[in-house]
Amino acid sequence: MIVPELHDIGKLVDKRATGIEHNFENAPFRLENDTWRGIVEHHCSRNFQKYPTSPDTFKLCIADDLAAAFSRYTIEGEDAHVFNTHKLWNPPSETMTQSFIKSAEEARELFSFLAKNPTANEFFEKYEDMLRKRTEHATRGKNITSLYTHSKLTGQFFRILISDNSAFSLKSEELQGLNKEEVAALINKKKKTWNMSIMRCKINFAQIPVKAKDMNVFKVLEKLIENIKKELPDNIFFSTSNELLIVTSNVQEPLEKIRKKIEDLGFWMDVLYAETQVGGIKPQLEDIRGKKEKMVMYPPLPNEISPPICELCQISKARDQPLVDEESGIKEFLCEKCWRIREAGSGLPKFVEWESSEKNPKIGWLKIWLDYELLLKSLSELYSRYLEEIRESTLKNQIEIRFSTISEFQWDYDKFLKCFEESVEKDFGSGNVQKILPDFLAVQIDSFNLLKNVLLRFNELYDAFFPKFKDVSSPLKLSIVGSNIKFPFLETWRLLQDTRNEINIQLIGKGYIGLKVKDLSVFLKTKTDNKALLYKLIKLSEISPKLAKITLSDRSDRDFYPYTDLRLAVEKFGFENILTYAKMMGD
Amino acid sequence: MNLLEFRLKSEALCMGERTKKGTFRPTITTIPYSQITGALKAYFGIKNIHAVGHFTKIPKKEYLTFSPKNYVTGSSRLPITVEFLVDVEGMVYILKNDDTHDFPEKIELSIGALRTRGLGNSLLTKVGEIEIDLSSRESRKKNMNAGILNTRVPLEHLDKFAIESRKPVYGYLFKPTSITTGVYVLSLFEGSEVYAPKVLLRGG
C-alpha cells in the first residue's frame, strides 16, 4: 500500500547539488515497495521519464495535482529558485536558495529511512522542520505552500480517490500498453469525467445559554466538531470552531452522518454543497460550475407545539415537569435535549465559580471570528500582489486560491489561537481565564481598562502571524464584550456576533469601539492619562454626546489646548470610539 | 396582492421574547406577525387581519428592573429585568382585504409587553399602498427580490405575503386559539434567505 504522504520526499534533496531528480528516477539506489513506486511514478510530464503505470500511482498523480498551489504565473530563470515557503500572510525575511540535503551521502540516509517502509506519522515526525520550511514548489510565484501541507493534502486526496472505486473507476487494463503521453491524456480525461463534491457546513445551536451550565452547549459543539474530524479525517480540508469544509466522492454519506449527530443534539446546520469534475474542484464553492445547492438541516420540527415550549432552544416541546432551581425556586421548562445539556454539569468550572462569587466580577468575553469567504478574497489579493511584485507588472485576472493555501493558513490560524489563549492566561492568570472554545475565552477582570492588555496581545500576535492581512481586509475579526457577570449571556452572545468592524468592542453601559486591525496600534497609543479632562468629557457626553464633541473643538473652552491629542484622535477614529475608549481606560 | 404601508413610531417598546432564566426578558429587534397582527386584531376587534413589520433604524436598548407582585398573596416575586427599545421607528405592512381596506390614516395602539407600565404606545401613520403584482415577470421584478427576510412570519401565512423560502431560519411564534389558550406555530424568522416583496427584505 502506497504511503502517499511520502511521494515528494525527494524534494528534500537538492537536485542541483546532487543531480538526483525528486522522483528518484535517476537515484543511485532503488527499493521494491509500493511507496517507492509512488515516489517514482507520481508525475506524468515531459520533465520526468517515469510515469504512472498502475491505478494507485495514477490516482496519486491526480492527488498530487489537486494538492498543489499551482499558479500559471511564474518567473522563469536561474534566480527563480526559492526553496522556502512564502506564506502570503507572513512572508519570510530571508530567501533559501538550496534544499536541505546537498550530498549523495545525506541522500543515502533518506534512502535508509525509506527502506524501513515508514508510516506517514514517522515521516512527519522525523522531517517536520524541513517539511514546514521547504516549499512544495521551488519556483518563485509557486512557492506559497509548504511541503508539509502539500504532503498531508496529497494523502487526503489520494485516500478519497482510492476509497470509492465506483466514482473513481480505473482498471489496470486501461493503463496497459500506454505510453507517457497516452497516460497524460487519460489523466486529463479522468479529471473531466470523475466527479467530486465539496460542502461547507456551518453548525449552529438553537440553544440560547442563560445560565453558566447552559454554556455547556459550546463544549458540546467543540466535541461534535472534534468527533466529526475524527470520523472524516481525510475529508476535512478546513475547519473553525463551527465550520467545516468537506471534500468527498459522495456527499450523501458524510452529510447523513453529520445530520444524525446534530439532530441528536438539537443543533441545526447551514450547508452549501457543490459537485463538479475532479479537475474543477476548488475551495471557492460559490464559483464552482456544476451542481450546487444550499440547504438548511434542522432536527424534525412539528408545525405546531402546544405549550410549554423549551425556554432554551425554543424549537422543541418542553417536558411537562419544569426544572426547579433549588436556590431561587425559579421554574424553567426545558426539552429533553436542553435538559441533558443543563444536567451534564458545567464544562466551564471557572465560570461557575465566578458566577457564584459574591464579588459580582466583570467579565471580558473575547471571541475571534474567521470569515471564510473574506479569507479566500484576501489571500487571492495577497497572491496577486506577490506575483505582481516579482513580475513587476499588473495581473489581468484574479488569482484563485487552492486547497493547499487555506490548509497552510489553518496551521497558522490554530497556532495563533493557541498563542492568544496563552498570552491572555499569562497576563490575567490562568484562574481568571476560562476557555470556552479555541476561539472564545472569558476573562475575569477588575476593571475594563485591563482589556487594553487583550488588545495589545492581539495586535502583537497579529503582527507576528498575519502582518500582511493589515494591507488587505482582515478575515480575522475580534469581538470583545465587557460586562458584569450577571449581564444576560444571550445578549452578550448577540453582541459578540456583531462583526461589522474588524475589531468590535462593546462595553455594556459605556459604548462601542469599532476599528480596523491596521489602526489598532495607533489607536492604543491615544493618550488617556489626563483623567480630569476625560472625566469632564464623559460627564458632558452623559448630558449630550454632541455637546461633548463640540466642546473638544471649542476654542473658547479653557481646555481647548489640553484637548489637542484627543481632538486629533477623534479626527482619526471618530468621537464614539475615543469616548468609549476614554471610558474604558477611566474604569 | 396589496399591502397597506404604515410608518410606526413609539417612544418605548418591548417586543418581548419568552422570559429567560425566570428573571430576564429580552426584546427582539423586528416586528413579528404575531405581535403586530395581535395588536391590530385587539384594536379593531376583527379577525381577518394579517400584518408584518420591521424597524427602519437599529433601536437603542434600555433595561427596566421591577418586581412583579403576586396579587393573591400580596408578596413580590423575584425582580425581573426587561429589555426594551427606545425611540423606535419602523414600517408595518397590512394585507389589504375587505376588512382592512378602509383602515384609518392614523392608528394609535399598544403593542408588545409591559403596556401597564407605559411601554408599547405606538402611532401608525399611513404612508401609502404597495401593489405586488405577481402576474408577469416584469411586475415581479419591480416589487420582488431575493434577499434576507426582515421579519417573522408563520409558515401558514407565507403565501399571503408572497414569500418563498430559499434558506430558512426557523422558530416558533405564538398563535392564540382562544383568550386563554394558544399554540406555537412553525415560522420563518429574520435572517432567512427568501424571495419576497422588497419591502420585507433587509435593506429593501
Coordinates of N, CA and C in Angstrom, one line a residue, chain B residues 2 7 12-13 22 33 36 41 74 83-84 108 115 117 137 142 190:
Chain B
N2 N -52.2 43.5 -2.3 CA -51.9 44.9 -2.0 C -51.5 45.0 -0.5
R7 N -46.2 53.8 8.7 CA -44.9 54.1 9.5 C -45.3 54.0 11.0
A12 N -41.2 53.9 23.5 CA -40.6 52.8 24.1 C -41.5 51.6 23.9
L13 N -40.8 50.5 23.5 CA -41.5 49.3 23.0 C -40.8 48.1 23.5
G22 N -36.1 32.9 34.1 CA -37.1 33.4 35.0 C -36.9 34.9 35.5
Y33 N -45.1 38.9 12.9 CA -46.5 38.8 12.5 C -47.4 38.7 13.7
I36 N -47.8 42.2 15.8 CA -48.5 43.4 15.2 C -49.9 42.9 14.8
K41 N -55.6 43.2 15.7 CA -56.9 42.4 15.9 C -57.6 42.9 17.2
G74 N -50.1 38.9 47.9 CA -49.6 40.3 48.2 C -48.1 40.4 48.3
E83 N -35.8 44.0 28.9 CA -35.1 44.8 27.9 C -36.2 45.5 27.0
F84 N -36.0 46.8 26.7 CA -37.0 47.4 25.8 C -36.3 48.4 24.8
E108 N -53.6 54.6 16.7 CA -52.9 54.7 17.9 C -53.1 53.4 18.7
R115 N -47.4 46.9 28.8 CA -48.2 48.1 28.4 C -48.8 48.8 29.7
R117 N -47.2 49.4 32.2 CA -46.1 50.3 32.7 C -45.7 51.4 31.7
R137 N -43.5 38.7 -15.3 CA -42.1 38.7 -14.9 C -41.6 40.2 -14.6
K142 N -40.2 44.2 -10.4 CA -40.3 45.6 -9.9 C -40.5 45.5 -8.3
E190 N -36.4 36.2 10.9 CA -35.5 37.1 10.2 C -34.1 36.5 10.0

